[in-house]
Structures are given as C-alpha cells and as structure tokens.
Amino acid sequence: MPELPEVETVRRGLAPVMEGVRIAQAHVNRPDLRWPFPDRMAERLTGARVERLGRRSKYLLAELDRGETLLVHLGMSGRMLVSGDPLGRFVHAHPAPEKHDHVVFEMETGARITFNDPRRFGAMDLLPTGGAHKLLDVLGPEPLGNDFHEDHLVQAFKGKMTPVKAALLDQRIVAGLGNIYVCEALFRAGIDPRRKAGRIAATRVAGLVPIIRAVLEEAIAAGGSSLRDFKQADGELGYFQHRFDVYGREGEACRTPSCGAPIRRAVQSGRSSFFCAACQR
Ligand SMILES: [Zn+2]
C-alpha cells in the first residue's frame, strides 16, 4: 500500500509531465473506483490545463485552470504509468491497454498517464480549488510542514490512553503517516508501539517529531533515486526498494549495534507492529 513517500515520489514523477500541460483527452473507463466518479469527469478534465500538482497527505491534487482541482488517491493497489513523453524524461512506448486501466490522460505533449488499479480502492474526485472536501477536512498537519512541531504532538498526546502506534496513525494528529513509517519512527525513537501515548514523557514525544521527518525524508530520497533510474524502468511511478529497520523483519536480528535481539511482531488494531522489545521501551 503506498504511503506518503511513495505518493510524493509519484507526484515528483508526474509533475514534469503534467504541470503547465493541457489534458488533450481524458478517458474514464468505468463509473467508479472506491466511490463513483464525479459527474461528467471526462468532460470536465478534457481540455483543462494542469497549473500545479500538489500533495496533501496521501492525496495528489492537480489544480486545473478551470477553478477545479482533481484529487487522486492511489488506494491499496493504484499505479500511475507514464508513457511516450516527448520531453525525453520517460521514453516508454504506449503500452497496449490493460484490463484495470480505469482512467487515462492523453496530454497535449503526447505523453500518456494511465491510472491502473486492480483492487479499486483508489479514488478520484473534483473539488473547487481551495475548497472543502470530506477527505481533506479531517486531516491534521502535514508531517513535513511547519504546523507539525513538538508542541503540537505533546498537546495531541496529552491524556491519550490509546497506544502511541494508534495515536500516530490518527490522521487528525498527523496526516499521511501509515503503518510502515510509524513502525520505523518508533524504533528509531526507542518507544514501544504498545505504550500509551499519554504516558510517554513530553521530551520523548517531542523527540519523535524530527525522527518522523527524517524517516519520511530518507524514504522520499530513496524514491527520488528510483525516479533517476527511470529510463530503464517500465514507466511505473512510486514503488521503490527501501531498507527498513523493523518493518517486515519479524524474527530477524535488530540492527542496533550490540543488540541483535529478534524483531517482534504484534497485531494492533488489525495491523502488524514490528519492534525490538530490547531497544523500545
Ligand atoms: Zn534492539
């Protein structure tokens, strides 16, 4: 499932193909993904120029010159493929259409952007630029933005009796953090994911802020190198190899020098937490 760094990597890959470019033709091949598409979506997108491609949490936001913004959520299995870009950044021939190519943008430059999503947990919607949207209105501060700071997190955790893992996954407290990067950040901070958020000393909570930023920034940097290798790849954006310290490493040795204890897995709110019981208290 794509998390914030994967979505940011997709944004960085799409921006040079979309920004300042008109969508010559939008094809919408089915009525819905997770939710129905907005009315006449293909017509509203065809001919529109993309002014700016932004991101909020795990949503891509393409601001159009018509006063509307296209919101794209990759969901569980959504993929963006770029082909035929005449700018020479992506030199992949247009592939034959596939079964799960649900939305296709033919850009005026000749580039083609394909949204493929076998499981259809993704979403697209149109909203007035700068306007409210049910998916955006509930979001807390961006983890890499100025509103996510030490005081904010300390206040948000105050009196909270939920585990710190659940608190960090709460999108109202910080937007866009998912299971993988919460596991990694808690490991680096030495905090047990099962510990109650409100019972952790304020200095340790404050210390989580720069760690969360660093974990995300390192993953985004890894995604950036995957984009540079793109001419050899197949035109798919956003998935890349990244080394995790705990995520997916149950039973393997902790990487802390002089530790080496086996990484443990615990299920919390239906999701796996990976942690080192020796290093994380
Ligand atoms: Zn350890």
PDB file of C-alpha atoms and ligand atoms in Angstrom:
ATOM      1  CA  MET A   1       0.000   0.000   0.000  1.00  0.00           C
ATOM      2  CA  PRO A   2       1.544   3.319  -0.998  1.00  0.00           C
ATOM      3  CA  GLU A   3       2.402   5.563   1.929  1.00  0.00           C
ATOM      4  CA  LEU A   4       3.304   9.255   1.917  1.00  0.00           C
ATOM      5  CA  PRO A   5       6.847   8.841   0.491  1.00  0.00           C
ATOM      6  CA  GLU A   6       5.526   6.674  -2.361  1.00  0.00           C
ATOM      7  CA  VAL A   7       2.804   9.229  -3.138  1.00  0.00           C
ATOM      8  CA  GLU A   8       5.345  12.057  -3.029  1.00  0.00           C
ATOM      9  CA  THR A   9       7.534  10.061  -5.433  1.00  0.00           C
ATOM     10  CA  VAL A  10       4.581   9.667  -7.791  1.00  0.00           C
ATOM     11  CA  ARG A  11       3.960  13.420  -7.533  1.00  0.00           C
ATOM     12  CA  ARG A  12       7.577  14.215  -8.386  1.00  0.00           C
ATOM     13  CA  GLY A  13       7.468  11.838 -11.333  1.00  0.00           C
ATOM     14  CA  LEU A  14       4.193  13.223 -12.674  1.00  0.00           C
ATOM     15  CA  ALA A  15       4.871  16.936 -12.113  1.00  0.00           C
ATOM     16  CA  PRO A  16       7.169  17.445 -15.145  1.00  0.00           C
ATOM     17  CA  VAL A  17       4.677  15.600 -17.366  1.00  0.00           C
ATOM     18  CA  MET A  18       1.561  17.403 -16.079  1.00  0.00           C
ATOM     19  CA  GLU A  19       2.401  20.879 -14.819  1.00  0.00           C
ATOM     20  CA  GLY A  20       1.650  23.589 -17.348  1.00  0.00           C
ATOM     21  CA  VAL A  21       0.314  20.990 -19.777  1.00  0.00           C
ATOM     22  CA  ARG A  22      -3.222  20.608 -21.099  1.00  0.00           C
ATOM     23  CA  ILE A  23      -5.099  17.312 -20.907  1.00  0.00           C
ATOM     24  CA  ALA A  24      -5.987  16.824 -24.584  1.00  0.00           C
ATOM     25  CA  GLN A  25      -8.312  13.935 -23.818  1.00  0.00           C
ATOM     26  CA  ALA A  26      -9.370  12.260 -20.581  1.00  0.00           C
ATOM     27  CA  HIS A  27     -10.748   8.718 -20.805  1.00  0.00           C
ATOM     28  CA  VAL A  28     -12.789   7.369 -17.918  1.00  0.00           C
ATOM     29  CA  ASN A  29     -13.409   3.673 -18.495  1.00  0.00           C
ATOM     30  CA  ARG A  30     -15.791   2.860 -15.671  1.00  0.00           C
ATOM     31  CA  PRO A  31     -18.283   4.712 -13.445  1.00  0.00           C
ATOM     32  CA  ASP A  32     -16.412   4.375 -10.174  1.00  0.00           C
ATOM     33  CA  LEU A  33     -13.432   3.248  -8.160  1.00  0.00           C
ATOM     34  CA  ARG A  34     -13.978   3.120  -4.409  1.00  0.00           C
ATOM     35  CA  TRP A  35     -16.690   5.764  -4.898  1.00  0.00           C
ATOM     36  CA  PRO A  36     -18.486   6.925  -8.028  1.00  0.00           C
ATOM     37  CA  PHE A  37     -16.533   9.411 -10.136  1.00  0.00           C
ATOM     38  CA  PRO A  38     -17.934  12.959 -10.166  1.00  0.00           C
ATOM     39  CA  ASP A  39     -20.471  13.824 -12.869  1.00  0.00           C
ATOM     40  CA  ARG A  40     -19.037  14.211 -16.375  1.00  0.00           C
ATOM     41  CA  MET A  41     -15.490  13.796 -15.085  1.00  0.00           C
ATOM     42  CA  ALA A  42     -14.006  13.095 -18.519  1.00  0.00           C
ATOM     43  CA  GLU A  43     -15.592  16.247 -19.999  1.00  0.00           C
ATOM     44  CA  ARG A  44     -14.533  18.401 -17.063  1.00  0.00           C
ATOM     45  CA  LEU A  45     -10.917  17.240 -17.429  1.00  0.00           C
ATOM     46  CA  THR A  46     -10.624  17.210 -21.209  1.00  0.00           C
ATOM     47  CA  GLY A  47      -9.063  20.477 -22.372  1.00  0.00           C
ATOM     48  CA  ALA A  48      -8.108  21.619 -18.864  1.00  0.00           C
ATOM     49  CA  ARG A  49      -4.542  22.703 -18.190  1.00  0.00           C
ATOM     50  CA  VAL A  50      -2.833  21.466 -15.025  1.00  0.00           C
ATOM     51  CA  GLU A  51      -1.454  24.546 -13.259  1.00  0.00           C
ATOM     52  CA  ARG A  52       0.189  22.743 -10.359  1.00  0.00           C
ATOM     53  CA  LEU A  53       0.469  19.220  -9.000  1.00  0.00           C
ATOM     54  CA  GLY A  54       0.466  19.245  -5.195  1.00  0.00           C
ATOM     55  CA  ARG A  55       0.012  16.720  -2.438  1.00  0.00           C
ATOM     56  CA  ARG A  56      -1.873  16.702   0.851  1.00  0.00           C
ATOM     57  CA  SER A  57      -1.292  13.620   2.992  1.00  0.00           C
ATOM     58  CA  LYS A  58      -1.621  10.688   0.569  1.00  0.00           C
ATOM     59  CA  TYR A  59      -3.745  12.631  -1.933  1.00  0.00           C
ATOM     60  CA  LEU A  60      -2.437  14.095  -5.160  1.00  0.00           C
ATOM     61  CA  LEU A  61      -4.054  17.428  -6.002  1.00  0.00           C
ATOM     62  CA  ALA A  62      -3.920  18.629  -9.599  1.00  0.00           C
ATOM     63  CA  GLU A  63      -5.013  22.255  -9.775  1.00  0.00           C
ATOM     64  CA  LEU A  64      -6.699  22.949 -13.106  1.00  0.00           C
ATOM     65  CA  ASP A  65      -7.054  26.267 -14.920  1.00  0.00           C
ATOM     66  CA  ARG A  66     -10.842  25.996 -14.650  1.00  0.00           C
ATOM     67  CA  GLY A  67     -11.099  26.604 -10.903  1.00  0.00           C
ATOM     68  CA  GLU A  68     -11.350  22.931 -10.079  1.00  0.00           C
ATOM     69  CA  THR A  69      -8.821  20.585  -8.500  1.00  0.00           C
ATOM     70  CA  LEU A  70      -8.558  16.900  -9.316  1.00  0.00           C
ATOM     71  CA  LEU A  71      -7.988  14.763  -6.214  1.00  0.00           C
ATOM     72  CA  VAL A  72      -6.338  11.378  -6.778  1.00  0.00           C
ATOM     73  CA  HIS A  73      -5.944   8.669  -4.154  1.00  0.00           C
ATOM     74  CA  LEU A  74      -3.945   5.569  -5.090  1.00  0.00           C
ATOM     75  CA  GLY A  75      -5.722   3.407  -2.509  1.00  0.00           C
ATOM     76  CA  MET A  76      -4.255  -0.048  -1.923  1.00  0.00           C
ATOM     77  CA  SER A  77      -3.099  -1.001  -5.398  1.00  0.00           C
ATOM     78  CA  GLY A  78      -3.356   2.083  -7.602  1.00  0.00           C
ATOM     79  CA  ARG A  79      -0.457   2.686 -10.002  1.00  0.00           C
ATOM     80  CA  MET A  80       0.437   5.587 -12.248  1.00  0.00           C
ATOM     81  CA  LEU A  81       2.159   4.804 -15.519  1.00  0.00           C
ATOM     82  CA  VAL A  82       3.742   7.381 -17.792  1.00  0.00           C
ATOM     83  CA  SER A  83       4.471   6.600 -21.405  1.00  0.00           C
ATOM     84  CA  GLY A  84       5.519   8.377 -24.566  1.00  0.00           C
ATOM     85  CA  ASP A  85       6.669  11.631 -23.008  1.00  0.00           C
ATOM     86  CA  PRO A  86       8.245  13.661 -25.840  1.00  0.00           C
ATOM     87  CA  LEU A  87      10.276  15.667 -23.309  1.00  0.00           C
ATOM     88  CA  GLY A  88      12.580  12.685 -23.182  1.00  0.00           C
ATOM     89  CA  ARG A  89      12.343  12.110 -19.464  1.00  0.00           C
ATOM     90  CA  PHE A  90      10.260   8.997 -19.949  1.00  0.00           C
ATOM     91  CA  VAL A  91      10.760   7.240 -23.235  1.00  0.00           C
ATOM     92  CA  HIS A  92       8.434   4.277 -22.876  1.00  0.00           C
ATOM     93  CA  ALA A  93       6.230   3.358 -25.808  1.00  0.00           C
ATOM     94  CA  HIS A  94       2.491   3.469 -25.101  1.00  0.00           C
ATOM     95  CA  PRO A  95       1.591   0.018 -23.782  1.00  0.00           C
ATOM     96  CA  ALA A  96      -1.464  -1.870 -25.014  1.00  0.00           C
ATOM     97  CA  PRO A  97      -4.466  -1.037 -22.800  1.00  0.00           C
ATOM     98  CA  GLU A  98      -4.854  -3.347 -19.835  1.00  0.00           C
ATOM     99  CA  LYS A  99      -7.937  -4.526 -18.040  1.00  0.00           C
ATOM    100  CA  HIS A 100      -7.527  -2.328 -14.979  1.00  0.00           C
ATOM    101  CA  ASP A 101      -6.595   0.902 -16.798  1.00  0.00           C
ATOM    102  CA  HIS A 102      -9.514   2.858 -15.383  1.00  0.00           C
ATOM    103  CA  VAL A 103      -8.525   6.441 -16.189  1.00  0.00           C
ATOM    104  CA  VAL A 104      -6.195   7.634 -18.951  1.00  0.00           C
ATOM    105  CA  PHE A 105      -5.000  11.178 -19.629  1.00  0.00           C
ATOM    106  CA  GLU A 106      -3.658  11.926 -23.099  1.00  0.00           C
ATOM    107  CA  MET A 107      -1.593  15.068 -22.547  1.00  0.00           C
ATOM    108  CA  GLU A 108      -1.242  17.657 -25.323  1.00  0.00           C
ATOM    109  CA  THR A 109       2.505  16.880 -25.443  1.00  0.00           C
ATOM    110  CA  GLY A 110       1.836  13.272 -26.457  1.00  0.00           C
ATOM    111  CA  ALA A 111       2.554  11.878 -23.005  1.00  0.00           C
ATOM    112  CA  ARG A 112       0.033   9.430 -21.665  1.00  0.00           C
ATOM    113  CA  ILE A 113      -0.741   8.981 -17.970  1.00  0.00           C
ATOM    114  CA  THR A 114      -2.563   5.786 -17.029  1.00  0.00           C
ATOM    115  CA  PHE A 115      -4.190   5.050 -13.672  1.00  0.00           C
ATOM    116  CA  ASN A 116      -4.366   1.294 -13.178  1.00  0.00           C
ATOM    117  CA  ASP A 117      -5.984  -0.148 -10.048  1.00  0.00           C
ATOM    118  CA  PRO A 118      -6.897  -3.860  -9.882  1.00  0.00           C
ATOM    119  CA  ARG A 119      -8.498  -3.686  -6.437  1.00  0.00           C
ATOM    120  CA  ARG A 120     -10.243  -0.350  -6.973  1.00  0.00           C
ATOM    121  CA  PHE A 121      -9.707   1.091  -3.504  1.00  0.00           C
ATOM    122  CA  GLY A 122      -8.381   4.221  -5.184  1.00  0.00           C
ATOM    123  CA  ALA A 123     -10.444   7.344  -5.746  1.00  0.00           C
ATOM    124  CA  MET A 124     -10.715  10.425  -7.947  1.00  0.00           C
ATOM    125  CA  ASP A 125     -12.848  13.456  -7.318  1.00  0.00           C
ATOM    126  CA  LEU A 126     -13.146  17.080  -8.398  1.00  0.00           C
ATOM    127  CA  LEU A 127     -13.446  19.898  -5.894  1.00  0.00           C
ATOM    128  CA  PRO A 128     -13.372  23.686  -6.170  1.00  0.00           C
ATOM    129  CA  THR A 129      -9.724  24.755  -5.871  1.00  0.00           C
ATOM    130  CA  GLY A 130      -9.022  25.671  -2.246  1.00  0.00           C
ATOM    131  CA  GLY A 131     -12.460  24.418  -1.245  1.00  0.00           C
ATOM    132  CA  ALA A 132     -13.588  21.896   1.318  1.00  0.00           C
ATOM    133  CA  HIS A 133     -13.606  18.137   0.746  1.00  0.00           C
ATOM    134  CA  LYS A 134     -14.651  15.360   3.101  1.00  0.00           C
ATOM    135  CA  LEU A 135     -11.321  13.546   2.675  1.00  0.00           C
ATOM    136  CA  LEU A 136      -9.216  16.673   3.270  1.00  0.00           C
ATOM    137  CA  ASP A 137     -11.194  18.417   6.012  1.00  0.00           C
ATOM    138  CA  VAL A 138     -10.389  15.782   8.651  1.00  0.00           C
ATOM    139  CA  LEU A 139      -6.632  15.921   8.180  1.00  0.00           C
ATOM    140  CA  GLY A 140      -4.203  17.202  10.787  1.00  0.00           C
ATOM    141  CA  PRO A 141      -0.883  18.875   9.939  1.00  0.00           C
ATOM    142  CA  GLU A 142       1.472  17.574   7.269  1.00  0.00           C
ATOM    143  CA  PRO A 143       4.389  15.755   8.903  1.00  0.00           C
ATOM    144  CA  LEU A 144       6.900  17.679   6.764  1.00  0.00           C
ATOM    145  CA  GLY A 145       5.104  21.021   7.166  1.00  0.00           C
ATOM    146  CA  ASN A 146       5.569  23.817   9.703  1.00  0.00           C
ATOM    147  CA  ASP A 147       2.364  23.037  11.614  1.00  0.00           C
ATOM    148  CA  PHE A 148       3.743  19.696  12.743  1.00  0.00           C
ATOM    149  CA  HIS A 149       6.013  20.608  15.623  1.00  0.00           C
ATOM    150  CA  GLU A 150       6.982  19.468  19.114  1.00  0.00           C
ATOM    151  CA  ASP A 151       4.256  21.431  20.985  1.00  0.00           C
ATOM    152  CA  HIS A 152       1.582  20.117  18.660  1.00  0.00           C
ATOM    153  CA  LEU A 153       2.474  16.477  19.259  1.00  0.00           C
ATOM    154  CA  VAL A 154       2.925  16.886  23.017  1.00  0.00           C
ATOM    155  CA  GLN A 155      -0.519  18.547  23.248  1.00  0.00           C
ATOM    156  CA  ALA A 156      -2.116  15.925  21.000  1.00  0.00           C
ATOM    157  CA  PHE A 157      -0.785  13.063  23.152  1.00  0.00           C
ATOM    158  CA  LYS A 158      -1.761  14.641  26.467  1.00  0.00           C
ATOM    159  CA  GLY A 159      -4.131  12.341  28.377  1.00  0.00           C
ATOM    160  CA  LYS A 160      -4.408   9.894  25.457  1.00  0.00           C
ATOM    161  CA  MET A 161      -4.785   6.329  26.682  1.00  0.00           C
ATOM    162  CA  THR A 162      -4.553   4.758  23.205  1.00  0.00           C
ATOM    163  CA  PRO A 163      -1.254   3.118  22.222  1.00  0.00           C
ATOM    164  CA  VAL A 164       1.268   5.501  20.664  1.00  0.00           C
ATOM    165  CA  LYS A 165       1.094   3.447  17.452  1.00  0.00           C
ATOM    166  CA  ALA A 166      -2.626   4.201  17.089  1.00  0.00           C
ATOM    167  CA  ALA A 167      -2.108   7.865  18.017  1.00  0.00           C
ATOM    168  CA  LEU A 168       0.448   8.326  15.225  1.00  0.00           C
ATOM    169  CA  LEU A 169      -1.851   6.618  12.739  1.00  0.00           C
ATOM    170  CA  ASP A 170      -4.660   9.029  13.719  1.00  0.00           C
ATOM    171  CA  GLN A 171      -4.848  11.325  10.680  1.00  0.00           C
ATOM    172  CA  ARG A 172      -6.212  14.182  12.812  1.00  0.00           C
ATOM    173  CA  ILE A 173      -2.991  14.226  14.855  1.00  0.00           C
ATOM    174  CA  VAL A 174      -0.637  13.988  11.886  1.00  0.00           C
ATOM    175  CA  ALA A 175      -1.694  13.433   8.274  1.00  0.00           C
ATOM    176  CA  GLY A 176      -0.388  10.771   5.954  1.00  0.00           C
ATOM    177  CA  LEU A 177       1.571   8.558   8.336  1.00  0.00           C
ATOM    178  CA  GLY A 178       0.973   4.865   7.688  1.00  0.00           C
ATOM    179  CA  ASN A 179       1.898   1.584   9.307  1.00  0.00           C
ATOM    180  CA  ILE A 180       5.385   1.194   7.834  1.00  0.00           C
ATOM    181  CA  TYR A 181       6.815   4.590   8.712  1.00  0.00           C
ATOM    182  CA  VAL A 182       5.201   4.664  12.167  1.00  0.00           C
ATOM    183  CA  CYS A 183       6.948   1.348  12.956  1.00  0.00           C
ATOM    184  CA  GLU A 184      10.244   2.740  11.691  1.00  0.00           C
ATOM    185  CA  ALA A 185       9.926   6.048  13.579  1.00  0.00           C
ATOM    186  CA  LEU A 186       9.041   4.351  16.881  1.00  0.00           C
ATOM    187  CA  PHE A 187      12.033   2.045  16.527  1.00  0.00           C
ATOM    188  CA  ARG A 188      14.360   4.972  15.934  1.00  0.00           C
ATOM    189  CA  ALA A 189      12.837   6.824  18.905  1.00  0.00           C
ATOM    190  CA  GLY A 190      13.197   3.760  21.152  1.00  0.00           C
ATOM    191  CA  ILE A 191       9.489   3.825  22.038  1.00  0.00           C
ATOM    192  CA  ASP A 192       7.448   0.634  22.389  1.00  0.00           C
ATOM    193  CA  PRO A 193       4.463   0.842  19.995  1.00  0.00           C
ATOM    194  CA  ARG A 194       2.171  -0.577  22.700  1.00  0.00           C
ATOM    195  CA  ARG A 195       2.924   2.173  25.200  1.00  0.00           C
ATOM    196  CA  LYS A 196       0.044   4.546  25.972  1.00  0.00           C
ATOM    197  CA  ALA A 197       0.561   7.884  24.174  1.00  0.00           C
ATOM    198  CA  GLY A 198      -0.323   9.973  27.234  1.00  0.00           C
ATOM    199  CA  ARG A 199       2.123   8.138  29.471  1.00  0.00           C
ATOM    200  CA  ILE A 200       5.246   8.954  27.451  1.00  0.00           C
ATOM    201  CA  ALA A 201       7.440  11.765  28.804  1.00  0.00           C
ATOM    202  CA  ALA A 202       6.989  15.033  26.891  1.00  0.00           C
ATOM    203  CA  THR A 203      10.678  15.168  25.950  1.00  0.00           C
ATOM    204  CA  ARG A 204      10.438  11.762  24.292  1.00  0.00           C
ATOM    205  CA  VAL A 205       7.233  12.755  22.469  1.00  0.00           C
ATOM    206  CA  ALA A 206       8.918  15.947  21.252  1.00  0.00           C
ATOM    207  CA  GLY A 207      11.834  13.841  20.057  1.00  0.00           C
ATOM    208  CA  LEU A 208       9.502  11.930  17.755  1.00  0.00           C
ATOM    209  CA  VAL A 209       8.935  14.994  15.552  1.00  0.00           C
ATOM    210  CA  PRO A 210      12.419  15.239  13.987  1.00  0.00           C
ATOM    211  CA  ILE A 211      12.591  11.442  13.788  1.00  0.00           C
ATOM    212  CA  ILE A 212       9.309  11.206  11.854  1.00  0.00           C
ATOM    213  CA  ARG A 213      10.512  13.902   9.465  1.00  0.00           C
ATOM    214  CA  ALA A 214      13.869  12.158   8.969  1.00  0.00           C
ATOM    215  CA  VAL A 215      12.288   8.741   8.323  1.00  0.00           C
ATOM    216  CA  LEU A 216       9.973  10.239   5.697  1.00  0.00           C
ATOM    217  CA  GLU A 217      12.663  12.388   4.097  1.00  0.00           C
ATOM    218  CA  GLU A 218      15.021   9.429   3.748  1.00  0.00           C
ATOM    219  CA  ALA A 219      12.283   7.375   2.086  1.00  0.00           C
ATOM    220  CA  ILE A 220      11.438  10.263  -0.247  1.00  0.00           C
ATOM    221  CA  ALA A 221      15.135  10.500  -1.145  1.00  0.00           C
ATOM    222  CA  ALA A 222      15.138   6.756  -1.936  1.00  0.00           C
ATOM    223  CA  GLY A 223      12.071   7.331  -4.134  1.00  0.00           C
ATOM    224  CA  GLY A 224      13.915  10.169  -5.859  1.00  0.00           C
ATOM    225  CA  SER A 225      16.768   7.860  -6.814  1.00  0.00           C
ATOM    226  CA  SER A 226      14.217   5.412  -8.211  1.00  0.00           C
ATOM    227  CA  LEU A 227      12.989   8.223 -10.485  1.00  0.00           C
ATOM    228  CA  ARG A 228      16.502   8.897 -11.751  1.00  0.00           C
ATOM    229  CA  ASP A 229      16.764   5.248 -12.801  1.00  0.00           C
ATOM    230  CA  PHE A 230      13.560   5.606 -14.672  1.00  0.00           C
ATOM    231  CA  LYS A 231      14.737   5.194 -18.228  1.00  0.00           C
ATOM    232  CA  GLN A 232      15.449   1.544 -17.502  1.00  0.00           C
ATOM    233  CA  ALA A 233      12.166   1.010 -15.673  1.00  0.00           C
ATOM    234  CA  ASP A 234       8.744   0.315 -17.148  1.00  0.00           C
ATOM    235  CA  GLY A 235       7.203   3.745 -16.673  1.00  0.00           C
ATOM    236  CA  GLU A 236       5.541   2.945 -13.378  1.00  0.00           C
ATOM    237  CA  LEU A 237       5.949   5.587 -10.703  1.00  0.00           C
ATOM    238  CA  GLY A 238       6.222   5.425  -6.972  1.00  0.00           C
ATOM    239  CA  TYR A 239       7.274   1.982  -5.829  1.00  0.00           C
ATOM    240  CA  PHE A 240      10.878   1.581  -4.842  1.00  0.00           C
ATOM    241  CA  GLN A 241      13.230  -0.539  -2.813  1.00  0.00           C
ATOM    242  CA  HIS A 242      13.869   0.859   0.596  1.00  0.00           C
ATOM    243  CA  ARG A 243      15.649  -0.653   3.548  1.00  0.00           C
ATOM    244  CA  PHE A 244      13.551  -0.889   6.708  1.00  0.00           C
ATOM    245  CA  ASP A 245      14.966  -1.378  10.194  1.00  0.00           C
ATOM    246  CA  VAL A 246      11.967  -3.230  11.649  1.00  0.00           C
ATOM    247  CA  TYR A 247       9.079  -3.322   9.195  1.00  0.00           C
ATOM    248  CA  GLY A 248       8.617  -6.810   7.741  1.00  0.00           C
ATOM    249  CA  ARG A 249      11.607  -8.170   9.690  1.00  0.00           C
ATOM    250  CA  GLU A 250       9.925 -10.412  12.288  1.00  0.00           C
ATOM    251  CA  GLY A 251      12.446 -12.870  13.767  1.00  0.00           C
ATOM    252  CA  GLU A 252      15.449 -11.162  12.152  1.00  0.00           C
ATOM    253  CA  ALA A 253      18.178  -9.558  14.257  1.00  0.00           C
ATOM    254  CA  CYS A 254      17.767  -5.990  15.495  1.00  0.00           C
ATOM    255  CA  ARG A 255      20.211  -3.711  13.688  1.00  0.00           C
ATOM    256  CA  THR A 256      21.160  -1.696  16.772  1.00  0.00           C
ATOM    257  CA  PRO A 257      24.872  -2.326  17.364  1.00  0.00           C
ATOM    258  CA  SER A 258      25.314  -4.581  20.408  1.00  0.00           C
ATOM    259  CA  CYS A 259      21.599  -5.567  20.420  1.00  0.00           C
ATOM    260  CA  GLY A 260      20.786  -8.261  17.849  1.00  0.00           C
ATOM    261  CA  ALA A 261      17.576  -9.315  19.605  1.00  0.00           C
ATOM    262  CA  PRO A 262      14.920 -10.762  17.258  1.00  0.00           C
ATOM    263  CA  ILE A 263      12.437  -8.245  15.863  1.00  0.00           C
ATOM    264  CA  ARG A 264       8.964  -8.963  17.197  1.00  0.00           C
ATOM    265  CA  ARG A 265       5.564  -8.562  15.623  1.00  0.00           C
ATOM    266  CA  ALA A 266       2.377  -7.677  17.481  1.00  0.00           C
ATOM    267  CA  VAL A 267      -1.042  -7.071  15.976  1.00  0.00           C
ATOM    268  CA  GLN A 268      -2.530  -3.715  16.974  1.00  0.00           C
ATOM    269  CA  SER A 269      -5.926  -2.577  15.636  1.00  0.00           C
ATOM    270  CA  GLY A 270      -5.675  -5.274  12.990  1.00  0.00           C
ATOM    271  CA  ARG A 271      -2.262  -4.149  11.746  1.00  0.00           C
ATOM    272  CA  SER A 272       1.175  -5.583  12.387  1.00  0.00           C
ATOM    273  CA  SER A 273       3.593  -3.631  14.530  1.00  0.00           C
ATOM    274  CA  PHE A 274       7.246  -4.585  14.219  1.00  0.00           C
ATOM    275  CA  PHE A 275       9.578  -3.618  17.054  1.00  0.00           C
ATOM    276  CA  CYS A 276      12.578  -4.604  19.161  1.00  0.00           C
ATOM    277  CA  ALA A 277      11.469  -5.297  22.729  1.00  0.00           C
ATOM    278  CA  ALA A 278      15.025  -4.692  23.938  1.00  0.00           C
ATOM    279  CA  CYS A 279      15.535  -1.285  22.314  1.00  0.00           C
ATOM    280  CA  GLN A 280      11.979   0.059  22.532  1.00  0.00           C
ATOM    281  CA  ARG A 281      10.566   0.874  25.957  1.00  0.00           C
TER     282      ARG A 281
HETATM  283 ZN    ZN B   1      17.252  -3.961  19.536  1.00  0.00          ZN
END
